[in-house]
PDB file of N, CA and C in Angstrom:
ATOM      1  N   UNK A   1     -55.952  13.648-193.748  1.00 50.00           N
ATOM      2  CA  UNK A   1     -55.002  12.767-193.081  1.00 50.00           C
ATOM      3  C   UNK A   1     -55.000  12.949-191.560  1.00 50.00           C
ATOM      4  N   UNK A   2     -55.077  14.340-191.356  1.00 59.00           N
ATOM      5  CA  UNK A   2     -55.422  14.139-189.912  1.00 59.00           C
ATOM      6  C   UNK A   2     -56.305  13.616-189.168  1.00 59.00           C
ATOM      7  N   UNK A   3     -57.323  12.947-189.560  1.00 67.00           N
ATOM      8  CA  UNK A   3     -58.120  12.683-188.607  1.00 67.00           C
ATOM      9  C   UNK A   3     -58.313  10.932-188.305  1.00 67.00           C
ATOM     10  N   UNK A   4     -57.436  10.437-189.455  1.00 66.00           N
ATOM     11  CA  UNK A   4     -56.666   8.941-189.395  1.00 66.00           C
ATOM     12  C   UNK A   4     -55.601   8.835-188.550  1.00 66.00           C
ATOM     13  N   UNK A   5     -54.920   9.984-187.929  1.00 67.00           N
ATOM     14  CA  UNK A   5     -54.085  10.335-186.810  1.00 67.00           C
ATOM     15  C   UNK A   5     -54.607  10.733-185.631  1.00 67.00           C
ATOM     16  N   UNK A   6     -55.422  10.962-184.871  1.00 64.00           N
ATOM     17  CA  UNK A   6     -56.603  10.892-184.558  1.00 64.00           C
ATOM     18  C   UNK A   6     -57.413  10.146-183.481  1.00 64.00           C
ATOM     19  N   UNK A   7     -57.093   9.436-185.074  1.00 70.00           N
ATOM     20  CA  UNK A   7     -58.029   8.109-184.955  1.00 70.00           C
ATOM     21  C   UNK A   7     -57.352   6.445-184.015  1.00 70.00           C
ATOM     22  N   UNK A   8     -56.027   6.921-184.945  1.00 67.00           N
ATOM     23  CA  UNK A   8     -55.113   5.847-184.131  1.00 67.00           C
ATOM     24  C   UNK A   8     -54.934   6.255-182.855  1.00 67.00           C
ATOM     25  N   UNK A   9     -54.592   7.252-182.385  1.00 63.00           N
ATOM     26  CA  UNK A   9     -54.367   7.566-181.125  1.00 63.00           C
ATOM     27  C   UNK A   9     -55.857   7.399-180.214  1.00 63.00           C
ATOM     28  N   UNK A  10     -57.109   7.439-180.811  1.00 66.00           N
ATOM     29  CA  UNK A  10     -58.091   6.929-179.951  1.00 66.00           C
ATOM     30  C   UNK A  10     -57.673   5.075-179.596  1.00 66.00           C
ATOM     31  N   UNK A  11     -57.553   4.467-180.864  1.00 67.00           N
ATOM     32  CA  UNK A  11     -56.879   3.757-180.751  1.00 67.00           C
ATOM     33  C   UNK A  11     -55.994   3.362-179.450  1.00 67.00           C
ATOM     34  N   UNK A  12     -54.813   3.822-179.096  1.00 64.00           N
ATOM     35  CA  UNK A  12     -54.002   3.555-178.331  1.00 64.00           C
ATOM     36  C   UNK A  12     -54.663   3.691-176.711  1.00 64.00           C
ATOM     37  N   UNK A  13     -55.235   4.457-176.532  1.00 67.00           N
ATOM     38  CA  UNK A  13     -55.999   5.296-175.665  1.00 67.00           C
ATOM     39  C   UNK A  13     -57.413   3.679-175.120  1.00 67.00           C
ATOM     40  N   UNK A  14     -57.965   3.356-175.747  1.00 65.00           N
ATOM     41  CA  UNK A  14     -58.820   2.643-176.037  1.00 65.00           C
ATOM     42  C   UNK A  14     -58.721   1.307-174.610  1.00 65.00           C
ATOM     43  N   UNK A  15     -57.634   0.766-174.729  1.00 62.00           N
ATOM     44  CA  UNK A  15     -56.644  -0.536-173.896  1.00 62.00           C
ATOM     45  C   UNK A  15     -56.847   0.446-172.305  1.00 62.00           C
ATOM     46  N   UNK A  16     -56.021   1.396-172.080  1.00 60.00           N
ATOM     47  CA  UNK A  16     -56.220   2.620-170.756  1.00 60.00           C
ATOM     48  C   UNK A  16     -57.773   2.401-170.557  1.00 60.00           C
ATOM     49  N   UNK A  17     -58.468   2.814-171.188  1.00 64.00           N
ATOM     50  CA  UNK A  17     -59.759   3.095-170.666  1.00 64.00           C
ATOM     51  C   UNK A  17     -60.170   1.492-170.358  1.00 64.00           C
ATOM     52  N   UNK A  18     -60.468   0.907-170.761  1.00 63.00           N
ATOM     53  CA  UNK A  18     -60.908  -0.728-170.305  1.00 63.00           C
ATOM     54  C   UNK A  18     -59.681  -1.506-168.943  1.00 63.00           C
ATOM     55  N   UNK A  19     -59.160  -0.905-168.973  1.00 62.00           N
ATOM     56  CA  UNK A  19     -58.497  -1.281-167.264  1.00 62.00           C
ATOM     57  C   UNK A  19     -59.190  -0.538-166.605  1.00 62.00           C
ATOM     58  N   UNK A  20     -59.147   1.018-166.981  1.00 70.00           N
ATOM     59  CA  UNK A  20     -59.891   2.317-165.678  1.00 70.00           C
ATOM     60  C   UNK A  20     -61.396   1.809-165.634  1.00 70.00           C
ATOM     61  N   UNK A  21     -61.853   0.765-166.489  1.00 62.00           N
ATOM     62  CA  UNK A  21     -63.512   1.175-166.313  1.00 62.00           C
ATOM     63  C   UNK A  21     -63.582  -0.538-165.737  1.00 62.00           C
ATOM     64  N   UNK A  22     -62.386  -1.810-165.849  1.00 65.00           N
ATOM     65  CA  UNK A  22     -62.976  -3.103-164.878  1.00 65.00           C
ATOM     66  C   UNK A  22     -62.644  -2.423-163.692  1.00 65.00           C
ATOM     67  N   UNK A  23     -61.586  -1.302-163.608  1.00 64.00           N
ATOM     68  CA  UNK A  23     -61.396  -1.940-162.345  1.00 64.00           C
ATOM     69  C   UNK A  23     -62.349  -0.544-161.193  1.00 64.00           C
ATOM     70  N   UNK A  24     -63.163   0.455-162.239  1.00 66.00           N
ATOM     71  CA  UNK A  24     -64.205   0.891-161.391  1.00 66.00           C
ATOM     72  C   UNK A  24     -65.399   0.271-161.593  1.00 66.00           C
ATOM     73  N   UNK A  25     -65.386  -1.100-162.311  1.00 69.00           N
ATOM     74  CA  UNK A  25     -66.333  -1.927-162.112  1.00 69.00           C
ATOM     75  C   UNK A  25     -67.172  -1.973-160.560  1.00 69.00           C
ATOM     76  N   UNK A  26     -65.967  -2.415-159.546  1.00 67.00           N
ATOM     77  CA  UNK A  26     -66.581  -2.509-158.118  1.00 67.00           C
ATOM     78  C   UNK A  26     -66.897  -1.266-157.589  1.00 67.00           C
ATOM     79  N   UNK A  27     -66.498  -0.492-157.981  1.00 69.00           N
ATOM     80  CA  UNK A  27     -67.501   0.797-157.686  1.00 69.00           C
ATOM     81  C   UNK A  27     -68.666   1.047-157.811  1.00 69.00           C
ATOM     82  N   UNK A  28     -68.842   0.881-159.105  1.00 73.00           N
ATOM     83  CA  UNK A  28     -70.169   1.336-159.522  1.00 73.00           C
ATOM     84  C   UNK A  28     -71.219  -0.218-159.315  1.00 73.00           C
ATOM     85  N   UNK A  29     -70.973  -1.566-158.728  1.00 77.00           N
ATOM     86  CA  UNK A  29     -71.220  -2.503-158.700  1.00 77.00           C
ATOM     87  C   UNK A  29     -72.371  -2.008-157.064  1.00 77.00           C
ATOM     88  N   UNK A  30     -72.012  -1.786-156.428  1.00 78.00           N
ATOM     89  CA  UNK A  30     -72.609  -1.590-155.232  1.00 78.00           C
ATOM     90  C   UNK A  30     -74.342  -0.978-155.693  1.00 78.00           C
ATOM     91  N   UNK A  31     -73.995   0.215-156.302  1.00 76.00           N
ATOM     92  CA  UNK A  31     -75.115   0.939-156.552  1.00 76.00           C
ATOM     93  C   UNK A  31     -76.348   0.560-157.327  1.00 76.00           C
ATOM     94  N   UNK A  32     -75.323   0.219-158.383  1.00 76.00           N
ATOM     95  CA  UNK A  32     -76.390  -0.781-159.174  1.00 76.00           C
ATOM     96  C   UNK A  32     -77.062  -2.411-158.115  1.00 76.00           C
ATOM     97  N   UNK A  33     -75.989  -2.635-157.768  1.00 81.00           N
ATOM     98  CA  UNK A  33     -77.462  -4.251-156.995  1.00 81.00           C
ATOM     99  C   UNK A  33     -78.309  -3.527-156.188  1.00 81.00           C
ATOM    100  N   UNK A  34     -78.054  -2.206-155.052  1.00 81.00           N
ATOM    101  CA  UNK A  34     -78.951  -1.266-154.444  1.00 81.00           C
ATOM    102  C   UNK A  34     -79.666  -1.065-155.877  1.00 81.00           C
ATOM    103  N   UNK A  35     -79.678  -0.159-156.379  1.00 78.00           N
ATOM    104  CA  UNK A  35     -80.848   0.202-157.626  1.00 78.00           C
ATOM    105  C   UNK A  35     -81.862  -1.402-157.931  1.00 78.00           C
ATOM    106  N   UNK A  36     -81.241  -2.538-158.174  1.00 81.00           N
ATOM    107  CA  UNK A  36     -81.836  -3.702-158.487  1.00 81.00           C
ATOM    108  C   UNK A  36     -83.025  -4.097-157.516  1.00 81.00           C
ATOM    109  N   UNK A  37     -82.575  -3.969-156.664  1.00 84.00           N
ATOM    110  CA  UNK A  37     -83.556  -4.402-155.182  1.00 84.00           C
ATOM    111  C   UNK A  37     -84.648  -3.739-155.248  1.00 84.00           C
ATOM    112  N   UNK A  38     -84.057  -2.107-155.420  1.00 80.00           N
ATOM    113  CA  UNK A  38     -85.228  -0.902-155.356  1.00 80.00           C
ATOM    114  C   UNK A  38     -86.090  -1.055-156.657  1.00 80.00           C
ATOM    115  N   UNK A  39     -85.886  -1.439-157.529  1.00 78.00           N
ATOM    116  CA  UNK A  39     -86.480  -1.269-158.680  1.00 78.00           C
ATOM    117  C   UNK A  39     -87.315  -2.289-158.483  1.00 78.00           C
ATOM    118  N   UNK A  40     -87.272  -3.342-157.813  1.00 83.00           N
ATOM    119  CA  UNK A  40     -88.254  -4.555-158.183  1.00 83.00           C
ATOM    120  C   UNK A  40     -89.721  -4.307-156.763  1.00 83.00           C
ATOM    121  N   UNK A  41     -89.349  -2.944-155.722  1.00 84.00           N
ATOM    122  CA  UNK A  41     -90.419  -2.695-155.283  1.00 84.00           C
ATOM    123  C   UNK A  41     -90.948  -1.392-155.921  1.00 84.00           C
ATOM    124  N   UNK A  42     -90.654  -0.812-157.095  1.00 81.00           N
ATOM    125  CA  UNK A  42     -90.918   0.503-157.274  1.00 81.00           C
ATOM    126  C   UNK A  42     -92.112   0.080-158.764  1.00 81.00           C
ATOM    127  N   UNK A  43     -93.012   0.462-159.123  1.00 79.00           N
ATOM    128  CA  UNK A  43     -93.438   0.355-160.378  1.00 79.00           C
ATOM    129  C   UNK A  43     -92.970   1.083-161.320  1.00 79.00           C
ATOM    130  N   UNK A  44     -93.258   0.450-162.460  1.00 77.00           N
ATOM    131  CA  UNK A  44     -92.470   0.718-163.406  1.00 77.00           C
ATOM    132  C   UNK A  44     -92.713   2.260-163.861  1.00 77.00           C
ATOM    133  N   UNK A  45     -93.769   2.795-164.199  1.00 76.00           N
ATOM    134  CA  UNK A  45     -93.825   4.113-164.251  1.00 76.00           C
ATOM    135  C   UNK A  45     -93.219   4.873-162.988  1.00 76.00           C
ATOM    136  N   UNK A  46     -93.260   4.517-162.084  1.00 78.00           N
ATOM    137  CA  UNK A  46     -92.685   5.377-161.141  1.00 78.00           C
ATOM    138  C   UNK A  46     -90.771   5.483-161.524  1.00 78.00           C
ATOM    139  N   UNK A  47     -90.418   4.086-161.986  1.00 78.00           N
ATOM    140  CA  UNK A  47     -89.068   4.421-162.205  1.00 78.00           C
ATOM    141  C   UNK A  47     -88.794   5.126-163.152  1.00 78.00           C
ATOM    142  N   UNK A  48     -89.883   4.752-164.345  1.00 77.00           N
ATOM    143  CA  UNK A  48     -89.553   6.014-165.624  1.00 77.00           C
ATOM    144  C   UNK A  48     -89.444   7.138-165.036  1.00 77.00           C
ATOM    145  N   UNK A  49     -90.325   7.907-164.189  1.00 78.00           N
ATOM    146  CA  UNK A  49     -90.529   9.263-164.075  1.00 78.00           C
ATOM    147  C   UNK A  49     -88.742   9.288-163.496  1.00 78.00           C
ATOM    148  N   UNK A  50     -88.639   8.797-162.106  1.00 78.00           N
ATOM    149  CA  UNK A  50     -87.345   8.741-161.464  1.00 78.00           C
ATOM    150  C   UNK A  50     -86.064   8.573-162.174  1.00 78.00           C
ATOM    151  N   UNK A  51     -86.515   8.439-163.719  1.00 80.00           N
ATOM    152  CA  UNK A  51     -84.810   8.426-164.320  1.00 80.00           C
ATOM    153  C   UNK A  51     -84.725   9.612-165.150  1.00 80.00           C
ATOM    154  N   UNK A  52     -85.563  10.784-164.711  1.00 82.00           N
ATOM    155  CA  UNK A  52     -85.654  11.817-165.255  1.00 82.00           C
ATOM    156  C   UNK A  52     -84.874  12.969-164.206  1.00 82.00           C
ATOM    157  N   UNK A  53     -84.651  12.379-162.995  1.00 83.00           N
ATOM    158  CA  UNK A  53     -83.827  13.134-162.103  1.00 83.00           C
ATOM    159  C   UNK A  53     -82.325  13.495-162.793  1.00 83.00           C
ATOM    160  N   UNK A  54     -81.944  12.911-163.127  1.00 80.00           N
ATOM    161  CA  UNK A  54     -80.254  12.653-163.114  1.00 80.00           C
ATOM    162  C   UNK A  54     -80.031  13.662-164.381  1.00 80.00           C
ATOM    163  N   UNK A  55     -80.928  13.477-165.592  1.00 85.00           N
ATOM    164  CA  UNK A  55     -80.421  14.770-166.684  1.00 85.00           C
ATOM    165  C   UNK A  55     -81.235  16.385-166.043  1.00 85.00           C
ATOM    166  N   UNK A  56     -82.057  16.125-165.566  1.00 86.00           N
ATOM    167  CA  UNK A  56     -82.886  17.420-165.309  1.00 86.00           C
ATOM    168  C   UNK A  56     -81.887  17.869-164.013  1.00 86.00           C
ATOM    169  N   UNK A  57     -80.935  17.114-162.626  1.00 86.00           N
ATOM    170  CA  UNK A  57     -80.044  17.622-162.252  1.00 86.00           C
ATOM    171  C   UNK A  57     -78.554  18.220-162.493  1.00 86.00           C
ATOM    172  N   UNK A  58     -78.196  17.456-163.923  1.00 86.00           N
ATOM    173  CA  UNK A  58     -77.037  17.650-164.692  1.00 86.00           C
ATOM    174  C   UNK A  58     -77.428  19.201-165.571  1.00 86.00           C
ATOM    175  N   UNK A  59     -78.453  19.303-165.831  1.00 88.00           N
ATOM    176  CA  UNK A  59     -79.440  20.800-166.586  1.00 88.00           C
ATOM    177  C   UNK A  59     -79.045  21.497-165.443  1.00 88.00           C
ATOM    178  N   UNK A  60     -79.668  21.358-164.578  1.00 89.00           N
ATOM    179  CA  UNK A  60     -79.441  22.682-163.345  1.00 89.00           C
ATOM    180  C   UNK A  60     -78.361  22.920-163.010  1.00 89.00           C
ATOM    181  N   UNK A  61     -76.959  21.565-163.414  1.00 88.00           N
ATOM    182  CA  UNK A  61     -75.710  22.212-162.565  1.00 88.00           C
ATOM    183  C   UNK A  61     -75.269  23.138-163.845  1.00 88.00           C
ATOM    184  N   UNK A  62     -75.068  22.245-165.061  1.00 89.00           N
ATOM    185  CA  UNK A  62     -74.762  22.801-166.009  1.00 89.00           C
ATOM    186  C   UNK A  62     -74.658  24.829-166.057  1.00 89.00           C
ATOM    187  N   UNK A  63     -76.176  24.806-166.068  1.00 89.00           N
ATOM    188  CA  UNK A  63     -76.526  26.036-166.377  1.00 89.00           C
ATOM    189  C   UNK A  63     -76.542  27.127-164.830  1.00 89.00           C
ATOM    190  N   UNK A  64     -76.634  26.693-163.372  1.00 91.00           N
ATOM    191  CA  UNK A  64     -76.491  27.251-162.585  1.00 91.00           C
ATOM    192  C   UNK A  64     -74.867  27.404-162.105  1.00 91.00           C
ATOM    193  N   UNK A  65     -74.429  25.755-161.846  1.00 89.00           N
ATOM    194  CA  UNK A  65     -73.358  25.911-161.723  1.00 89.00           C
ATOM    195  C   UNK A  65     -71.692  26.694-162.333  1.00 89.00           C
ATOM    196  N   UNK A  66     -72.123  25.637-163.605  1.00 87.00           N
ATOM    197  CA  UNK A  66     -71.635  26.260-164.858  1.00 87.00           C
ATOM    198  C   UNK A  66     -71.493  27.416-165.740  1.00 87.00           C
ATOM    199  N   UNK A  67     -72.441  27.610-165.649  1.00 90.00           N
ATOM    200  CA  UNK A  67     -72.848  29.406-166.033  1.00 90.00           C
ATOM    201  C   UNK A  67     -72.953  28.770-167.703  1.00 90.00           C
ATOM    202  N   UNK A  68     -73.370  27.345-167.765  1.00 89.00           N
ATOM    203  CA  UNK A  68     -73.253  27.459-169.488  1.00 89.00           C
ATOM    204  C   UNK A  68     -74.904  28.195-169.969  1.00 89.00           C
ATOM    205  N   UNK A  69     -74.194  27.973-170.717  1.00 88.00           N
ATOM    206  CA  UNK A  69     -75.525  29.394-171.937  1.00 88.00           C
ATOM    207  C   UNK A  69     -77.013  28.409-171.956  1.00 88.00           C
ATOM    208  N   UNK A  70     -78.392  28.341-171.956  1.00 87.00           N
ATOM    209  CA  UNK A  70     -79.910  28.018-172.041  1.00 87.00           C
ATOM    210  C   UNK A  70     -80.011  29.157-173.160  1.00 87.00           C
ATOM    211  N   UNK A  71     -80.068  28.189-174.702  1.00 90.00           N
ATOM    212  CA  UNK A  71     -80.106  28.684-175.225  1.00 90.00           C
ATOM    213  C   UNK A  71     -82.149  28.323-175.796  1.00 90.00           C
ATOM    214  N   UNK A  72     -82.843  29.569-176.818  1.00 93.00           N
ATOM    215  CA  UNK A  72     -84.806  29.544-177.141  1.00 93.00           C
ATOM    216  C   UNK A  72     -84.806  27.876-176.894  1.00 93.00           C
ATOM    217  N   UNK A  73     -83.987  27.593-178.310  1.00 91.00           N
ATOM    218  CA  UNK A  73     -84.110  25.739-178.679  1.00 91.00           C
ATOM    219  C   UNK A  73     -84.300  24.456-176.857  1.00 91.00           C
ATOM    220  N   UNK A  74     -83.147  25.011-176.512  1.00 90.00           N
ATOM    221  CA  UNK A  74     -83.260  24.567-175.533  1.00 90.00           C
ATOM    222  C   UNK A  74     -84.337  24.646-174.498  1.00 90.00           C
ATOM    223  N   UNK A  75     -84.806  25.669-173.946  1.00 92.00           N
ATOM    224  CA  UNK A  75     -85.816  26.018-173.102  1.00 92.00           C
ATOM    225  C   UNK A  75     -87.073  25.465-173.767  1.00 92.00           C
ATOM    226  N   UNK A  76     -87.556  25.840-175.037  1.00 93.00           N
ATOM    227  CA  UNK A  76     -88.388  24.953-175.910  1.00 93.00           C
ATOM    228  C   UNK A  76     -88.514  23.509-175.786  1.00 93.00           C
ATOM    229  N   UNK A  77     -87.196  22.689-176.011  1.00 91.00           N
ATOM    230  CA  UNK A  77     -87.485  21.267-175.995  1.00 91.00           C
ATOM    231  C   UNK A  77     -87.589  20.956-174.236  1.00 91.00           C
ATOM    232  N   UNK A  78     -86.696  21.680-173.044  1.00 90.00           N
ATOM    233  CA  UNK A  78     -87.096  20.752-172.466  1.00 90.00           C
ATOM    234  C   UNK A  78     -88.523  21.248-171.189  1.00 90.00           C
ATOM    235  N   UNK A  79     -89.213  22.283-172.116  1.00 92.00           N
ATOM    236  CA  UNK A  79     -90.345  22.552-171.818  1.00 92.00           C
ATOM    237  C   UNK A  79     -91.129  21.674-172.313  1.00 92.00           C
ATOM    238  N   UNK A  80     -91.025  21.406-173.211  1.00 92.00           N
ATOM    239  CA  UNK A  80     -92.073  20.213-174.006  1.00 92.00           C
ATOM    240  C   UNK A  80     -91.520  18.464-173.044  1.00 92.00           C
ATOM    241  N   UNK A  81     -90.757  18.352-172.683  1.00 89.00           N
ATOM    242  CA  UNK A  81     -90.316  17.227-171.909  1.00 89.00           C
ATOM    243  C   UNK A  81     -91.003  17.351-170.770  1.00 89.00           C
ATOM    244  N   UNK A  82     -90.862  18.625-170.194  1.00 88.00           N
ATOM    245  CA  UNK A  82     -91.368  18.679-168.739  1.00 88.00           C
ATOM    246  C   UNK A  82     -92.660  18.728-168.866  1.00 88.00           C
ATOM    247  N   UNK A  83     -93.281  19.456-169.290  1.00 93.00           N
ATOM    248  CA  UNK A  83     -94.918  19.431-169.943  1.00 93.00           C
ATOM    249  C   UNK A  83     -95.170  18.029-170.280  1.00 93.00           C
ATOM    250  N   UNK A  84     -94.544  16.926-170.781  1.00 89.00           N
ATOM    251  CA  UNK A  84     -95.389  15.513-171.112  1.00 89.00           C
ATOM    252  C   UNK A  84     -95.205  14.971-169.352  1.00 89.00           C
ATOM    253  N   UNK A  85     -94.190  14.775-169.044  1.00 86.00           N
ATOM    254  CA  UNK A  85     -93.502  14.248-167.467  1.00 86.00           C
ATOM    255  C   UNK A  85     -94.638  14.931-166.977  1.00 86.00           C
ATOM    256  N   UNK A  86     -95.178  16.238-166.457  1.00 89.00           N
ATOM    257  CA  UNK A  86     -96.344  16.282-165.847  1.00 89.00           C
ATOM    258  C   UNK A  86     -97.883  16.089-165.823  1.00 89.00           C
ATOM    259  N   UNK A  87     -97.879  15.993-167.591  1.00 91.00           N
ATOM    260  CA  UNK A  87     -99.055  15.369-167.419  1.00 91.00           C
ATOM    261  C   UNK A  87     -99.116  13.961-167.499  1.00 91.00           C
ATOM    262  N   UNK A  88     -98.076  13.459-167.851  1.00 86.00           N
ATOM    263  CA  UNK A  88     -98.073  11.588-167.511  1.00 86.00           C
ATOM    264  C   UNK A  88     -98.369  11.524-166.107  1.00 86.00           C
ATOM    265  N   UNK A  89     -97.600  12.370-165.389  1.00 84.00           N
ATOM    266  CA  UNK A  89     -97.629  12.029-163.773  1.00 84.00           C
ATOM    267  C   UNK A  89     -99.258  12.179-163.376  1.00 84.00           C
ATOM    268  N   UNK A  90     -99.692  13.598-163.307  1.00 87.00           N
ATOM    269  CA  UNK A  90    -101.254  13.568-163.299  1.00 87.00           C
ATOM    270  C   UNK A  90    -101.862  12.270-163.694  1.00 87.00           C
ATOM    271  N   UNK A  91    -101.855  11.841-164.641  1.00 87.00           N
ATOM    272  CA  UNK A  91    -102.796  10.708-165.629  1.00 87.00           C
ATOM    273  C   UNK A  91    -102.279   9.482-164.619  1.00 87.00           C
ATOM    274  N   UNK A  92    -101.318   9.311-164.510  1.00 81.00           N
ATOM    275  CA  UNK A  92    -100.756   8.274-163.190  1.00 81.00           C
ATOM    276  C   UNK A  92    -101.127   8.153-162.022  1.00 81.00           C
ATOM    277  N   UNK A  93    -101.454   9.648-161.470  1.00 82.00           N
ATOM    278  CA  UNK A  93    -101.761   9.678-160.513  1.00 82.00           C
ATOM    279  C   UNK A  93    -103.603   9.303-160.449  1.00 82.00           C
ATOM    280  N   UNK A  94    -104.041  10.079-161.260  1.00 83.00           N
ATOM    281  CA  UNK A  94    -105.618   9.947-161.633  1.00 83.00           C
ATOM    282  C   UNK A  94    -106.319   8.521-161.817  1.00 83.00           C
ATOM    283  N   UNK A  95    -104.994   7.613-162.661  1.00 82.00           N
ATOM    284  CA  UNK A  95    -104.907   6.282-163.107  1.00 82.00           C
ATOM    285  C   UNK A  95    -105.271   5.218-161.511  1.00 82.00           C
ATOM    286  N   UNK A  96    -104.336   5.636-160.935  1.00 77.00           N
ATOM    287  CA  UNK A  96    -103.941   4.962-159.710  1.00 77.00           C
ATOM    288  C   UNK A  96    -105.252   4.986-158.210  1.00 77.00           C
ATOM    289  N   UNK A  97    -105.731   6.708-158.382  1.00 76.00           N
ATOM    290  CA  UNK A  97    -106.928   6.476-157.588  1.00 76.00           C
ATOM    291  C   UNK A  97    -108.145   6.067-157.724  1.00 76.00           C
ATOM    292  N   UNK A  98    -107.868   5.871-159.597  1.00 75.00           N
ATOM    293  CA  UNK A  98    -109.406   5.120-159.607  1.00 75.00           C
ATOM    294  C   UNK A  98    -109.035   3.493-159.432  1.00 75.00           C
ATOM    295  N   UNK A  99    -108.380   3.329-159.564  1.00 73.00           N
ATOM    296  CA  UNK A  99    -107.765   1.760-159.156  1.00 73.00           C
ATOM    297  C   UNK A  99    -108.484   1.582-158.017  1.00 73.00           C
ATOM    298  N   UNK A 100    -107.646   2.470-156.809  1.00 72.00           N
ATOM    299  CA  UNK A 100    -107.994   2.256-155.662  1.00 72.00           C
ATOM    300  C   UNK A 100    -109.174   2.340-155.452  1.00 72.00           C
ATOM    301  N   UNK A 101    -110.174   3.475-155.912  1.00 72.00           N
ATOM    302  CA  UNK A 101    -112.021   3.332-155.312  1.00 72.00           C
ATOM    303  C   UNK A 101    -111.942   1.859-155.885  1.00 72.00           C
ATOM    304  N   UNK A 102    -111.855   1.576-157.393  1.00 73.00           N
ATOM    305  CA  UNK A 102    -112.410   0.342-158.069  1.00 73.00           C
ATOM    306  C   UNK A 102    -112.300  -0.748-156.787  1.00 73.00           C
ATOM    307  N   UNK A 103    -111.004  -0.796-156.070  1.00 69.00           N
ATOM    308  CA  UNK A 103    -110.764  -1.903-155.055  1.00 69.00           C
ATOM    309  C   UNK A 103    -111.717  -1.905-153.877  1.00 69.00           C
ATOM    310  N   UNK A 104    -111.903  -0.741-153.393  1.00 73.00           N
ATOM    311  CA  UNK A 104    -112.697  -0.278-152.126  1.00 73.00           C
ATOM    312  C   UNK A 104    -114.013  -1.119-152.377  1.00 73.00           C
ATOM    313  N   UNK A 105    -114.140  -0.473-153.867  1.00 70.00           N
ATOM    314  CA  UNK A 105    -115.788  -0.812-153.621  1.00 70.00           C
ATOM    315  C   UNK A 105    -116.216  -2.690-154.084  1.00 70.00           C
ATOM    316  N   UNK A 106    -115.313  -3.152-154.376  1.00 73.00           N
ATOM    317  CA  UNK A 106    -115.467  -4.567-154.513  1.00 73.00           C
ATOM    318  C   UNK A 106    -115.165  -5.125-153.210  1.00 73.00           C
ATOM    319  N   UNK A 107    -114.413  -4.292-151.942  1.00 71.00           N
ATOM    320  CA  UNK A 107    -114.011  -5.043-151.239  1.00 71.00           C
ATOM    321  C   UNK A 107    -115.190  -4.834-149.910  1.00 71.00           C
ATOM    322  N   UNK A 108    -116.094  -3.770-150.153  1.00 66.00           N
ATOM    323  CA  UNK A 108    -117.062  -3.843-149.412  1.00 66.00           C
ATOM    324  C   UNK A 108    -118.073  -4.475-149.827  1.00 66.00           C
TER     325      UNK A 108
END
């Protein structure tokens, strides 16, 4: 039964949060049309890699700031994250300069 009590009170709670979040609508409105602009000169792999900032900085406050616990599991998975992110980037990067000879040499 308790958790149908709970539940209603998320309930009540629910109405509060949808005023607090139109009316930081115009807040967060700015950043995003900046992000929009930027995104349409950035390629698309480059933005993938770039939306890897924001949890890998929330990791460092967490655990530096925070003093919360990095527990095997953890260090494991996001070793295996960071390990693909660098070799995508390499292969991107590798990708990208043969592009460029390919261009050079058609353009001479």
């Amino acid at each position: 039964m308790e958790k149908i009590v709970e539940a209603s009170l998320g309930q009540y709670i629910n109405p509060l949060t949808s005023v607090l979040l139109i009316e930081s609508g115009m807040v967060t409105a700015l950043p995003l049309l900046l992000f929009t602009k930027i995104a349409k000169e950035v390629s698309l792999s480059m933005l993938g890699i770039l939306q890897y900032i924001s949890p890998t900085l929330s990791l460092l406050a967490g655990v530096i700031l925070y003093h919360e616990s990095l527990t095997k599991a953890h260090v494991i998975a996001f070793s295996f994250i960071w390990l693909a992110l660098v070799i995508y980037t390499f292969s991107s990067i590798a990708k990208w300069g043969n592009k460029k000879q390919i261009k050079n040499k058609v353009e001479t």
